[in-house]
Coordinates of C-alpha atoms in Angstrom, one line a residue:
X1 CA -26.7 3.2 12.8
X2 CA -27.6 6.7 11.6
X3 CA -26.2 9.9 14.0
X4 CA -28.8 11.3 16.0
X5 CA -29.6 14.6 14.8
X6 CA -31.5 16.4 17.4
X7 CA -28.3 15.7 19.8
X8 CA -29.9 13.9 22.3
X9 CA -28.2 11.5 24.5
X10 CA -28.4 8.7 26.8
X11 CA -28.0 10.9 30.0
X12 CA -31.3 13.1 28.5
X13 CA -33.3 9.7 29.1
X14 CA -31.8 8.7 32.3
X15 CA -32.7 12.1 33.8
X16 CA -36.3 12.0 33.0
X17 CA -36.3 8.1 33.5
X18 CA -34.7 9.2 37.0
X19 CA -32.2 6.1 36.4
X20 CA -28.6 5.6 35.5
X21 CA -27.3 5.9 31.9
X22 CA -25.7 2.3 32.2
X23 CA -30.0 1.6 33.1
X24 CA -31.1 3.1 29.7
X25 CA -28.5 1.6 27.2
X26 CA -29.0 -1.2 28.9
X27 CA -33.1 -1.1 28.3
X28 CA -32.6 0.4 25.4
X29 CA -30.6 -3.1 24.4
X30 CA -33.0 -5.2 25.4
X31 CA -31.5 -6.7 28.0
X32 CA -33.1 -9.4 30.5
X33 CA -31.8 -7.6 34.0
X34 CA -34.4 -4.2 33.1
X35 CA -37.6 -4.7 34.4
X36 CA -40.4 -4.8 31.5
X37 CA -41.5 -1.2 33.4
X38 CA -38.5 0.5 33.7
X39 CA -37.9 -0.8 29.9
X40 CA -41.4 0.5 28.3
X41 CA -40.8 3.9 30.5
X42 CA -37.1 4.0 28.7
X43 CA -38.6 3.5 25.8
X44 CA -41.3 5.7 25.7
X45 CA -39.4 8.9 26.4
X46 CA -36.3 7.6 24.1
X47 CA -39.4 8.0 21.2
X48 CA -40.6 11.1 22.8
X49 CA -37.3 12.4 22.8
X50 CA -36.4 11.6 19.3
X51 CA -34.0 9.1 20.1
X52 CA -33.0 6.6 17.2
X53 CA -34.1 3.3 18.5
X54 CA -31.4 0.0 18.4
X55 CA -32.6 -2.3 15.5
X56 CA -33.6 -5.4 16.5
X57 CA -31.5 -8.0 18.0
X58 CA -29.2 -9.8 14.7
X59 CA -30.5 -12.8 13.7
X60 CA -27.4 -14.9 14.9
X61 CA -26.9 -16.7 11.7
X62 CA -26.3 -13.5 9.7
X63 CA -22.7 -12.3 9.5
X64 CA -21.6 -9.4 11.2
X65 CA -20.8 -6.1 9.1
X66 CA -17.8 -3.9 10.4
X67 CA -16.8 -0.6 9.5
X68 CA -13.1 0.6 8.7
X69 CA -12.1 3.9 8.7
X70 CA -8.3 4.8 7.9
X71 CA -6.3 7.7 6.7
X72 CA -4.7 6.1 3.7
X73 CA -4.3 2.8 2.3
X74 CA -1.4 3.6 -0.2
X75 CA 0.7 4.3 3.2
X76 CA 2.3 0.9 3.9
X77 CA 1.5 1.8 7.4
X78 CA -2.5 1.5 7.7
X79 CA -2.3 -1.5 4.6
X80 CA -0.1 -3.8 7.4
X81 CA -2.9 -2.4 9.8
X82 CA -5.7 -3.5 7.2
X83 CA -4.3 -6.5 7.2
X84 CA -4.3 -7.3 10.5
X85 CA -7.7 -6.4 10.6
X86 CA -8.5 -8.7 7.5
X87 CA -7.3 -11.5 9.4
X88 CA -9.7 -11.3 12.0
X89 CA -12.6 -10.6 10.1
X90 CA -11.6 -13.7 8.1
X91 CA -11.4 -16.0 11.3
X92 CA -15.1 -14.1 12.5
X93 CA -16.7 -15.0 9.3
X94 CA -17.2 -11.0 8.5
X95 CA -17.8 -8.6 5.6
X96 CA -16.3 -5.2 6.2
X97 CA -17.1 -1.9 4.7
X98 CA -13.9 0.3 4.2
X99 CA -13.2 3.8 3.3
X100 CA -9.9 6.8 3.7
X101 CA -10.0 9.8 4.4
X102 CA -6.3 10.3 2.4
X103 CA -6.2 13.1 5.8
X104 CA -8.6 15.4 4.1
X105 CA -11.1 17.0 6.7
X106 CA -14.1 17.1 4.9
X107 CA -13.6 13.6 3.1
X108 CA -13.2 12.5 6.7
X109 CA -16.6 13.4 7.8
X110 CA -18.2 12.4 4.6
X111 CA -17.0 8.6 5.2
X112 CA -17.5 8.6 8.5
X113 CA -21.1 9.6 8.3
X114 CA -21.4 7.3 5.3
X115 CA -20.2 4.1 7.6
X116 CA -22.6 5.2 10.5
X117 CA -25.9 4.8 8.0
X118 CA -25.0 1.6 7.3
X119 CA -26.2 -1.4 8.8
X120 CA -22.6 -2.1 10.3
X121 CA -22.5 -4.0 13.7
X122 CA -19.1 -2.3 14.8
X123 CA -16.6 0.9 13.9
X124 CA -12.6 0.3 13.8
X125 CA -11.2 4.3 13.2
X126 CA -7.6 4.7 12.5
X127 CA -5.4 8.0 13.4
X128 CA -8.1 10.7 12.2
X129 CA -7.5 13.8 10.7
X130 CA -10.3 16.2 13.4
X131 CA -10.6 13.3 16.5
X132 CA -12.4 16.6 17.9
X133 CA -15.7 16.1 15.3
X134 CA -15.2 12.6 15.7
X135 CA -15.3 12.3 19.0
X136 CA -18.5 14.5 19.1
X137 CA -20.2 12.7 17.0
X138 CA -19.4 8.8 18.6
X139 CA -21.0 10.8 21.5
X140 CA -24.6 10.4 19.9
X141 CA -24.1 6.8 18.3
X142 CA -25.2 3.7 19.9
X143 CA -22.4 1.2 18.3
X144 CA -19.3 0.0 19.5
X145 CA -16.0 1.4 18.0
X146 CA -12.5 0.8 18.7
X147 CA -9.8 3.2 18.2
X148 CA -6.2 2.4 16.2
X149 CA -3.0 3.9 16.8
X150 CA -5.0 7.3 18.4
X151 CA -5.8 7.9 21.8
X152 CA -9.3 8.6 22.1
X153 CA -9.3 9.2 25.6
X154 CA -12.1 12.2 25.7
X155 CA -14.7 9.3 24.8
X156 CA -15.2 6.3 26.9
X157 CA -14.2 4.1 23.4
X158 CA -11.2 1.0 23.3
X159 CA -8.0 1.4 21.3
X160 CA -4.8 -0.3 20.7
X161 CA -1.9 2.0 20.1
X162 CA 2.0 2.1 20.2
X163 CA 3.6 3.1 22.7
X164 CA 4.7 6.6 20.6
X165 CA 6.5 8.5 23.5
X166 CA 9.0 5.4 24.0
X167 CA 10.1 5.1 20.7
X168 CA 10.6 8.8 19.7
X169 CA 12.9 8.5 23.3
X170 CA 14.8 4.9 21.6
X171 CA 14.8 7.3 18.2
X172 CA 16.3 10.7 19.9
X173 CA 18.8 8.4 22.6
X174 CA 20.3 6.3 20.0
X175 CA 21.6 9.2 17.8
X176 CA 22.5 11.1 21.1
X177 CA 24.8 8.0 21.6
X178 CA 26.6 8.4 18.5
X179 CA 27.5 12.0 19.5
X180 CA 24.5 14.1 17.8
X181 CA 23.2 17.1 19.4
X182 CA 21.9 18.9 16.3
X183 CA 19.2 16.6 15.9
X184 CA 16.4 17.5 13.3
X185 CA 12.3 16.5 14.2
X186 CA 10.1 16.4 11.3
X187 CA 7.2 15.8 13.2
X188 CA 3.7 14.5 12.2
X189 CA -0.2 16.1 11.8
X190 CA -0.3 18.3 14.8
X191 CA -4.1 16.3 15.2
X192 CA -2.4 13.1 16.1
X193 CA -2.1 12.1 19.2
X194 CA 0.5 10.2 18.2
X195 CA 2.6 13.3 16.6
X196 CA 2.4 15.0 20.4
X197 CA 3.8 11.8 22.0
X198 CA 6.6 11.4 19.9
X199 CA 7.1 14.8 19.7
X200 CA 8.0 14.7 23.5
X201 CA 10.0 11.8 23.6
X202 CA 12.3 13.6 21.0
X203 CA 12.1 16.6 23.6
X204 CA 13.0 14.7 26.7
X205 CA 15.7 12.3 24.9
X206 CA 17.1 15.9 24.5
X207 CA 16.6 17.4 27.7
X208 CA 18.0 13.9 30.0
X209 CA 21.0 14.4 27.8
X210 CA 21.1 18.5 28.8
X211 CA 20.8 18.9 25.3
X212 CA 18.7 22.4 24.5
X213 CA 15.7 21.6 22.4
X214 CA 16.3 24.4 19.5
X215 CA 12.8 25.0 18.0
X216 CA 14.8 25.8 14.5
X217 CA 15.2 21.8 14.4
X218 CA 11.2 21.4 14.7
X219 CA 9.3 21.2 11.3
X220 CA 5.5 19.6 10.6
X221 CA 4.6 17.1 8.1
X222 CA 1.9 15.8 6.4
X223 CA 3.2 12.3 6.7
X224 CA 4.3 11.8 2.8
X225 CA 7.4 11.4 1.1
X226 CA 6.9 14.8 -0.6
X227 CA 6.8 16.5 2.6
X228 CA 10.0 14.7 4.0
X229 CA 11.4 16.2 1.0
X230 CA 10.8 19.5 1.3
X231 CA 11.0 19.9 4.5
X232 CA 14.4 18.4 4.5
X233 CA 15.3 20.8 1.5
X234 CA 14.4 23.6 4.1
X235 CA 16.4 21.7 6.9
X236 CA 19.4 21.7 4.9
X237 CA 19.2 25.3 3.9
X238 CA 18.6 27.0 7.0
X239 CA 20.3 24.7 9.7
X240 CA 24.3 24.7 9.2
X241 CA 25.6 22.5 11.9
X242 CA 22.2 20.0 11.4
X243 CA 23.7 16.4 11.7
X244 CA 20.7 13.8 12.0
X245 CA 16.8 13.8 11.5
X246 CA 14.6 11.9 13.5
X247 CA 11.3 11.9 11.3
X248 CA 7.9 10.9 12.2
X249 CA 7.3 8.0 9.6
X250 CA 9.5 6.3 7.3
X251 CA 7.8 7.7 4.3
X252 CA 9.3 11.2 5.7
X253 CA 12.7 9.7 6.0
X254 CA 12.3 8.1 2.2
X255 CA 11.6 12.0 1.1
X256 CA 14.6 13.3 3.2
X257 CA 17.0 10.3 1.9
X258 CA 15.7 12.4 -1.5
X259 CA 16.8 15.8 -0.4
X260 CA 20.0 14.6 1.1
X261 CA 21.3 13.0 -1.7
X262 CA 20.2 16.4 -4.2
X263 CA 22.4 18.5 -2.0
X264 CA 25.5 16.3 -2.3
X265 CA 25.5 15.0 1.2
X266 CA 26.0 11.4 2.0
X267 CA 23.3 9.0 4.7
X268 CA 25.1 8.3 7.2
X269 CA 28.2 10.1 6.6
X270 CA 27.0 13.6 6.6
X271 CA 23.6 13.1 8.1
X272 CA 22.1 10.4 9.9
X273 CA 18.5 9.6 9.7
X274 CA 16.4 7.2 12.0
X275 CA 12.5 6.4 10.9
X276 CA 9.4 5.0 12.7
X277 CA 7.0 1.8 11.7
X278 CA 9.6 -0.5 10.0
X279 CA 7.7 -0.7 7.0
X280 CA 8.2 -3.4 4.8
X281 CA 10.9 -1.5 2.5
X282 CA 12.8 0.2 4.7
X283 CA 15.7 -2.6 4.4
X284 CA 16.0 -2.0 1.1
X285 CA 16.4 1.9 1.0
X286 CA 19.7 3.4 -0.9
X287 CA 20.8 3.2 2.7
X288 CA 18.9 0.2 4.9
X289 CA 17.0 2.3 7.3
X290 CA 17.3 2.6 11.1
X291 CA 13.8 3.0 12.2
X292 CA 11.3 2.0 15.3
X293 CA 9.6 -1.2 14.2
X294 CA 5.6 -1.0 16.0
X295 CA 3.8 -4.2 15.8
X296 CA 1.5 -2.8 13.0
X297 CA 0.1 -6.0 12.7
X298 CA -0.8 -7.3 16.2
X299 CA -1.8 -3.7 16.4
X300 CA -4.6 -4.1 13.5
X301 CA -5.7 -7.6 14.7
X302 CA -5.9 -6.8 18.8
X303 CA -8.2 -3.6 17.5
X304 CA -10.5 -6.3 15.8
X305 CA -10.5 -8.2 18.4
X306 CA -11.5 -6.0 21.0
X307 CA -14.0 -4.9 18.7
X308 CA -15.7 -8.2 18.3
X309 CA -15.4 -8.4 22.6
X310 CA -17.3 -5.5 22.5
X311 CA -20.1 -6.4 20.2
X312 CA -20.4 -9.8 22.2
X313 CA -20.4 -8.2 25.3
X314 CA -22.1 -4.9 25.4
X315 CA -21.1 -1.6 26.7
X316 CA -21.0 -2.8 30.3
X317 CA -17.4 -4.4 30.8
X318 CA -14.3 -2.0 31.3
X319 CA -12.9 -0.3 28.5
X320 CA -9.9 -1.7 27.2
X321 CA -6.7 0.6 26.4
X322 CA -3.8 -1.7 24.7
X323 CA -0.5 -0.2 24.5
X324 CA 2.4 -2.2 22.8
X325 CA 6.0 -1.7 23.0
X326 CA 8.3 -0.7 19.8
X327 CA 11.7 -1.4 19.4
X328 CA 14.7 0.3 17.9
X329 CA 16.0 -1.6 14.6
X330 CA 19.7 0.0 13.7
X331 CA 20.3 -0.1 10.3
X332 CA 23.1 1.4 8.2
X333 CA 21.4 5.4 8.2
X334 CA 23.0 5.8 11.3
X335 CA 26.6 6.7 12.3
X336 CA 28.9 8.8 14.5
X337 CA 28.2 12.4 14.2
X338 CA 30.6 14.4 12.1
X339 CA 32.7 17.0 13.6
X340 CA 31.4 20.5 11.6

């Protein structure tokens, strides 16, 4: 369905309606508990108003057409996620429209309002680049959406996300354990949610520990391998006693295995380095990868799922927010820290 333009919202109606908001999408659905009144009052001032009506009910036998936004497919990351989603959509019969932002702002909004004048039933939105624009503009759609791997919790929407703050803490702990206090964080897009929650896990692993959190050992990434690589480069040039990075994705880690090597340095013998996703590679680095495996796929297909609840179900049932547990997998990029 198209954004409404003029801005006007569900609460607009209910107030001049004098009902409840619940009352008017409720109407507004058709829905057999609104009296025929109250529902030709709703109505009426939704068309005064300049409300964009619902289309009519879907003929039942037609298959339902879902919307996909993501940051990237080339990142191994939001393909398993993809996937997970394929499988549903597969069991449900369903075509899907699909597009990426590849975490450019403008390209963001361009796909997004694209996928919103289709005819698509339902809106799955990966980790997005402005979740403020986004979030304002879900605000004057009438379709269900589910949020992956982002907390949307400024709109009343579902999501399924990884539990980000727990595995940053298994990250930070385990090389804390092997005697590291110098501990590097190349952190994520400061619009993630998911960047702030790992971000304090790293901080708290650190400060249970009475380890000082040394903002020289912070740097921000755009999630690729060529940012891992730089800002390891710059790591390594300006930190002396720097014994182990803890990076946001494993693509990050793949770039600072890169800049490791280049300066003559050994993984894990000079510098440790732990990951997060367990993407499919990351056994197979130089150096098999310690990294925090997240159920990417069970993430993508309970997202789907929740999305086709919702579409059955309408808005009136509790909001769902899954979060699932990651794990620590120890690989060989980790070891006891040097003595410099």
């Amino acid at each position: 369905m198209k954004p409404n333009k003029k801005t006007v919202r569900l609460r607009d109606i209910a107030l001049k309606a004098g009902v409840s908001v619940n009352t008017v999408s409720r109407a507004l659905r058709n829905k057999p508990d609104v009296s025929e009144h109250t529902r030709t009052t709703i109505v009426r001032l939704a068309e005064e108003l300049g409300y964009p009506l619902p289309p009519p009910p879907l003929d039942t036998a037609k298959p339902l057409t879902i919307g996909v936004l993501i940051q990237d497919i080339l990142n191994p990351y939001y393909a398993n996620i993809v996937q997970g989603i394929e499988q549903v959509l597969w069991q449900e019969r369903a075509n899907f429209l699909f597009g990426c932002s590849y975490r450019q702002e403008s390209r963001e909004r361009d796909v997004f309002a694209f996928l919103c004048q289709q005819q698509i039933d339902g809106l799955l939105i990966g980790s997005v680049v402005n979740p403020d624009y986004i979030l304002s503009q879900l605000a004057h759609i009438q379709l269900p959406v589910t949020g992956i791997s982002q907390r949307f919790q400024a709109c009343e929407i579902d999501y399924v996300v990884g539990d980000n703050y727990h595995g940053a803490f298994l990250a930070t702990d385990h090389l804390i354990g092997l005697g590291h206090t110098r501990i590097a964080h190349i952190a994520g897009l400061d619009m993630q949610s998911s960047a702030g929650e790992r971000w304090r896990g790293y901080q708290d692993a650190l400060r249970q520990a009475g380890i000082p959190c040394d903002q020289r050992l912070l740097r921000t990434s755009d999630n690729t391998i060529e940012s891992g690589y730089y800002l390891t480069k710059d790591l390594l040039q300006s930190i002396d006693d720097l014994t182990a990075i803890f990076a946001y994705n494993d693509l990050l880690a793949l770039g600072a295995f890169r800049a490791i090597r280049e300066a003559r340095l050994h993984v894990p013998t000079d510098i440790s380095v732990v990951g997060y996703d367990d993407i499919v590679f990351t056994e197979f680095f130089e150096v098999p990868l310690t990294t925090v495996y997240q159920p990417v796929l069970e993430i993508g297909r309970k997202a789907a799922e929740l999305l086709f609840e919702r579409i059955r179900r309408g808005y009136h049932h509790d909001l769902q927010h899954i979060v699932l547990r990651p794990r620590l997998t120890i690989r060989s990029s980790t070891s006891i820290c040097p003595r410099k």
